[in-house]
Amino acid sequence: MEGKNKDTGCSSKGCHDKSPDSAQKLRDITEDQALKNRLSIIKHKIMVLSGKGGVGKSTVAANIAVALAMEGKKVGILDIDFHGPSIPTLLNLEGRQIQHDGEALIPAELSEGVKVISLGFFLKDREDAVIWRGPMKMNVIKQLIAEVKWGELDYLIMDFPPGTGDEPLSVAQLIPDSNGAVIVTTPQNLSTLDVRKSISFCRKLNVPVIGVIENMSGFVCPECHTVLDIFKTGGGEKMASEMGVPFLGRIPLDPLIVEASDNGNPFVYHYSKTEVAKAFVKAIQPLLALDDDTGDHESLPKEKAMNHKRIAIPVTQGVLSSHFGHCEVFALFDVDCETGKVVTTETITPPPHEPGLLPGWLKEKGANVIIAGGMGSRAQGLFADQGIEVIVGAPEMEPQRVVELYLQDTLETRENRCDH
Ligand code: ADP
């Protein structure tokens, strides 16, 4: 009967529904409310993301947090990286027992004034959480977010699990109103799909990209402390501009960072006079702008509108050619980035093979992305010099399909198969 309690058969409005389902619903509502209440007094919730593990995401998260605290901000770090919650190690908090005041968990606090909660505090073994099943992970994260007494914070810096798969997506959906994301990458990962995937991850969640940090870019000589560009650098800036997101800067590889991190000494604080520490301070300026009291967010770096892409694909016998320098033709696809749709397609025949010629020629043809099978690092550099984004390791399939997958962010790239 309509309107009746299905357990008691009572149709009175005042009768409480005590079914297990409704008890669970009530618990969920209460938990959600608790989570919203605790997060509502945090001004800026910032996700730190990376397309891959090992690029220095946690190192950057820890140093960003400490740099903000050094500017007088109230800062918390929430380390929810299941794949190695390393914040306790980086901040000398390993083995820290977290107190519960009967109402909520009390975060650990650094002498630099940063409050810290890490999954690592609750694990016997750092690897434990990796084997948890999805729902268990999400329940733990939910609890960590809802049951921590952060108090008022200007910033909560969240060290996310790496990647852009279901796991970080589910975690992100648990955090209402994230204010922005910082994406960490390395020069080696710039030309892969990783950064693009992280950017579209943020777009899916409607979270603004505050910017991209190119970590491990150049090397600080331990003798003379100058930054040496051992690999080609500067690609991050170009890539960010092509993707229409702000570039926050380069952090070089510095053996002192490893030493400071291993000893649990936040680098920006203990080595504040170094160029690398200054690079971190420069990188947090857009974050500081978020806390601008005028509330005028127009001054923030905004994602630039990216209206048009021209994708070039080398083709031989109807499929993507793994040797782009010897392909029969190039298929060009014009994409309207607003709609994500291909608007025109054309096929052009390249000039006779000559090393180093194609990047300039494709630039002349208006291409700003090339999707290839294999490509040597020199050629990649030449394309980057022309402002052309390079994606390598794409499979030998019909170019239309390649573009379709690329636009859906599901193009699987394999190892770069260049043999010269
Ligand atoms: P992720 O969180 O992306 O897995 P981590 O922050 O744990 O990466 O860093 C991985 C390793 O790289 C650590 O040993 C860390 O000390 C080191 N590292 C990170 N950034 C730098 C850098 N700029 N210079 C030197 N070592 C770095």
XYZ file of N, CA, C and O in Angstrom, residues 112-185:
296
model
N 56.636 23.642 11.366
C 56.424 24.690 10.362
C 54.953 25.107 10.309
O 54.572 25.953 9.511
N 54.114 24.470 11.142
C 52.716 24.899 11.238
C 51.783 24.195 10.275
O 50.673 24.663 10.056
N 52.189 23.071 9.710
C 51.320 22.362 8.768
C 50.672 21.164 9.473
O 51.360 20.406 10.162
N 49.360 21.019 9.323
C 48.666 19.863 9.898
C 48.686 18.721 8.884
O 48.531 18.972 7.682
N 48.864 17.503 9.390
C 49.045 16.388 8.450
C 48.197 15.177 8.840
O 48.213 14.750 10.003
N 47.478 14.657 7.875
C 46.842 13.349 8.045
C 47.238 12.511 6.834
O 47.133 12.958 5.700
N 47.735 11.304 7.128
C 48.161 10.417 6.043
C 47.576 9.038 6.278
O 47.495 8.572 7.417
N 47.193 8.408 5.173
C 46.785 7.006 5.245
C 47.870 6.184 5.920
O 47.593 5.219 6.619
N 49.108 6.600 5.692
C 50.266 5.891 6.245
C 50.222 5.783 7.767
O 50.767 4.835 8.338
N 49.571 6.730 8.443
C 49.491 6.669 9.906
C 48.670 5.468 10.386
O 48.766 5.065 11.520
N 47.828 4.970 9.489
C 46.881 3.935 9.907
C 47.235 2.559 9.343
O 46.462 1.627 9.476
N 48.374 2.461 8.693
C 48.763 1.180 8.090
C 49.943 0.584 8.843
O 50.854 1.314 9.218
N 49.889 -0.739 9.017
C 51.048 -1.386 9.651
C 52.179 -1.436 8.655
O 53.328 -1.258 8.958
N 51.782 -1.740 7.427
C 52.761 -1.886 6.365
C 52.356 -0.925 5.253
O 51.179 -0.830 4.925
N 53.335 -0.196 4.677
C 53.020 0.805 3.646
C 52.252 0.236 2.459
O 51.515 0.915 1.792
N 52.464 -1.079 2.228
C 51.829 -1.682 1.045
C 50.402 -2.152 1.327
O 49.674 -2.519 0.412
N 50.006 -2.177 2.639
C 48.713 -2.753 3.002
C 47.557 -2.274 2.129
O 46.770 -3.063 1.637
N 47.474 -0.946 1.984
C 46.286 -0.366 1.336
C 46.179 -0.743 -0.129
O 45.088 -0.705 -0.697
N 47.304 -1.111 -0.747
C 47.273 -1.428 -2.180
C 46.348 -2.608 -2.438
O 45.677 -2.671 -3.463
N 46.292 -3.551 -1.471
C 45.487 -4.752 -1.711
C 44.033 -4.599 -1.257
O 43.224 -5.472 -1.473
N 43.706 -3.472 -0.633
C 42.302 -3.284 -0.258
C 41.441 -3.237 -1.502
O 41.862 -2.735 -2.541
N 40.204 -3.726 -1.322
C 39.277 -3.661 -2.461
C 38.691 -2.253 -2.556
O 38.687 -1.513 -1.573
N 38.220 -1.927 -3.745
C 37.723 -0.570 -4.014
C 36.816 0.034 -2.945
O 37.122 1.096 -2.400
N 35.705 -0.667 -2.569
C 34.778 -0.052 -1.606
C 35.445 0.217 -0.263
O 35.165 1.215 0.394
N 36.363 -0.678 0.128
C 37.038 -0.487 1.411
C 37.908 0.772 1.350
O 37.931 1.585 2.275
N 38.604 0.933 0.228
C 39.445 2.131 0.070
C 38.580 3.376 0.198
O 38.927 4.319 0.900
N 37.425 3.353 -0.490
C 36.590 4.551 -0.495
C 36.040 4.843 0.896
O 35.948 5.988 1.310
N 35.701 3.771 1.661
C 35.193 4.005 3.020
C 36.257 4.628 3.895
O 35.987 5.532 4.682
N 37.489 4.134 3.754
C 38.581 4.683 4.569
C 38.799 6.155 4.218
O 38.928 7.004 5.090
N 38.808 6.448 2.925
C 39.020 7.839 2.497
C 37.902 8.730 3.020
O 38.141 9.811 3.549
N 36.673 8.222 2.914
C 35.516 8.993 3.377
C 35.706 9.345 4.859
O 35.509 10.484 5.272
N 36.114 8.322 5.612
C 36.327 8.547 7.047
C 37.437 9.560 7.285
O 37.321 10.440 8.119
N 38.519 9.403 6.513
C 39.649 10.323 6.697
C 39.260 11.762 6.375
O 39.755 12.692 6.974
N 38.368 11.899 5.420
C 37.975 13.256 5.056
C 36.989 13.823 6.075
O 37.086 14.970 6.489
N 36.038 12.956 6.497
C 34.968 13.468 7.355
C 35.372 13.562 8.819
O 34.874 14.391 9.558
N 36.267 12.689 9.264
C 36.490 12.575 10.706
C 37.773 13.224 11.202
O 38.348 12.797 12.198
N 38.262 14.171 10.473
C 39.479 14.846 10.926
C 39.126 16.273 11.327
O 38.434 16.975 10.588
N 39.599 16.640 12.497
C 39.318 18.000 12.951
C 40.439 18.907 12.448
O 41.446 19.092 13.127
N 40.257 19.432 11.241
C 41.301 20.303 10.677
C 41.241 21.688 11.324
O 42.223 22.396 11.387
N 40.032 22.048 11.737
C 39.851 23.431 12.149
C 39.833 24.296 10.903
O 39.721 23.784 9.773
N 39.956 25.594 11.100
C 39.941 26.482 9.929
C 41.257 26.358 9.175
O 42.316 26.405 9.784
N 41.157 26.183 7.889
C 42.374 26.102 7.058
C 42.226 27.039 5.872
O 41.126 27.202 5.344
N 43.346 27.625 5.464
C 43.329 28.365 4.203
C 43.440 27.367 3.043
O 42.812 27.539 2.012
N 44.281 26.355 3.241
C 44.511 25.379 2.159
C 44.550 23.954 2.710
O 45.206 23.707 3.729
N 43.883 23.058 2.007
C 44.108 21.632 2.251
C 44.736 21.079 0.977
O 44.133 21.104 -0.105
N 45.987 20.647 1.095
C 46.697 20.099 -0.072
C 46.516 18.584 -0.041
O 46.892 17.933 0.939
N 45.914 18.055 -1.096
C 45.584 16.627 -1.094
C 46.490 15.849 -2.046
O 46.456 16.084 -3.260
N 47.276 14.968 -1.474
C 48.190 14.146 -2.274
C 47.406 12.930 -2.766
O 47.163 11.981 -2.020
N 47.001 12.973 -4.031
C 46.101 11.974 -4.610
C 46.838 10.705 -5.035
O 48.048 10.733 -5.281
N 46.097 9.585 -5.186
C 46.717 8.412 -5.822
C 47.124 8.794 -7.240
O 46.430 9.603 -7.870
N 48.219 8.233 -7.771
C 48.635 8.604 -9.129
C 47.662 8.072 -10.182
O 46.888 7.163 -9.900
N 47.732 8.654 -11.360
C 46.924 8.155 -12.475
C 45.602 8.877 -12.589
O 45.308 9.809 -11.822
N 44.830 8.424 -13.570
C 43.559 9.099 -13.839
C 42.441 8.066 -13.974
O 41.437 8.301 -14.629
N 42.663 6.914 -13.364
C 41.688 5.822 -13.479
C 40.531 5.982 -12.503
O 40.304 7.048 -11.919
N 39.836 4.865 -12.315
C 38.633 4.874 -11.469
C 38.940 5.279 -10.034
O 38.150 5.941 -9.381
N 40.122 4.837 -9.557
C 40.420 5.068 -8.140
C 40.532 6.565 -7.796
O 39.767 7.062 -6.961
N 41.424 7.305 -8.467
C 41.465 8.732 -8.147
C 40.157 9.448 -8.467
O 39.780 10.378 -7.777
N 39.454 8.937 -9.491
C 38.175 9.563 -9.847
C 37.171 9.404 -8.699
O 36.520 10.365 -8.291
N 37.084 8.179 -8.141
C 36.145 7.962 -7.031
C 36.546 8.809 -5.838
O 35.698 9.360 -5.149
N 37.855 8.906 -5.583
C 38.312 9.701 -4.441
C 37.915 11.164 -4.658
O 37.376 11.817 -3.765
N 38.145 11.649 -5.886
C 37.852 13.059 -6.170
C 36.360 13.340 -5.981
O 35.982 14.415 -5.520
N 35.537 12.338 -6.324
C 34.089 12.565 -6.210
C 33.626 12.630 -4.756
O 32.533 13.088 -4.460
N 34.477 12.141 -3.847
C 34.121 12.202 -2.422
C 34.357 13.586 -1.837
O 33.942 13.876 -0.727
N 35.115 14.403 -2.559
C 35.494 15.707 -2.002
C 34.717 16.807 -2.716
O 35.024 17.149 -3.850
N 33.700 17.317 -2.035
C 32.918 18.335 -2.721
C 33.701 19.630 -2.847
O 34.510 19.956 -1.982
N 33.478 20.334 -3.906
C 34.023 21.689 -4.086
C 35.541 21.784 -4.043
O 36.076 22.658 -3.363
N 36.245 20.905 -4.739
C 37.694 21.111 -4.841
C 37.920 22.386 -5.633
O 37.220 22.652 -6.600
N 38.887 23.168 -5.187
C 39.075 24.468 -5.833
C 40.025 24.435 -7.004
O 40.133 25.404 -7.746
N 40.791 23.359 -7.112
C 41.721 23.340 -8.226
C 42.683 22.177 -8.114
O 42.734 21.486 -7.089
N 43.435 21.984 -9.188
C 44.383 20.875 -9.199
C 45.728 21.352 -9.710
O 45.806 22.202 -10.597
N 46.771 20.805 -9.090
C 48.130 21.023 -9.572
C 48.565 19.686 -10.162
O 48.430 18.644 -9.510
N 49.049 19.716 -11.396
C 49.455 18.471 -12.061
C 50.976 18.427 -12.105
O 51.627 19.377 -12.536
N 51.526 17.316 -11.614
C 52.984 17.171 -11.587
C 53.400 16.191 -12.672
O 52.794 15.129 -12.816
N 54.426 16.587 -13.418
C 54.936 15.681 -14.443
C 56.448 15.837 -14.531
O 57.036 16.640 -13.810
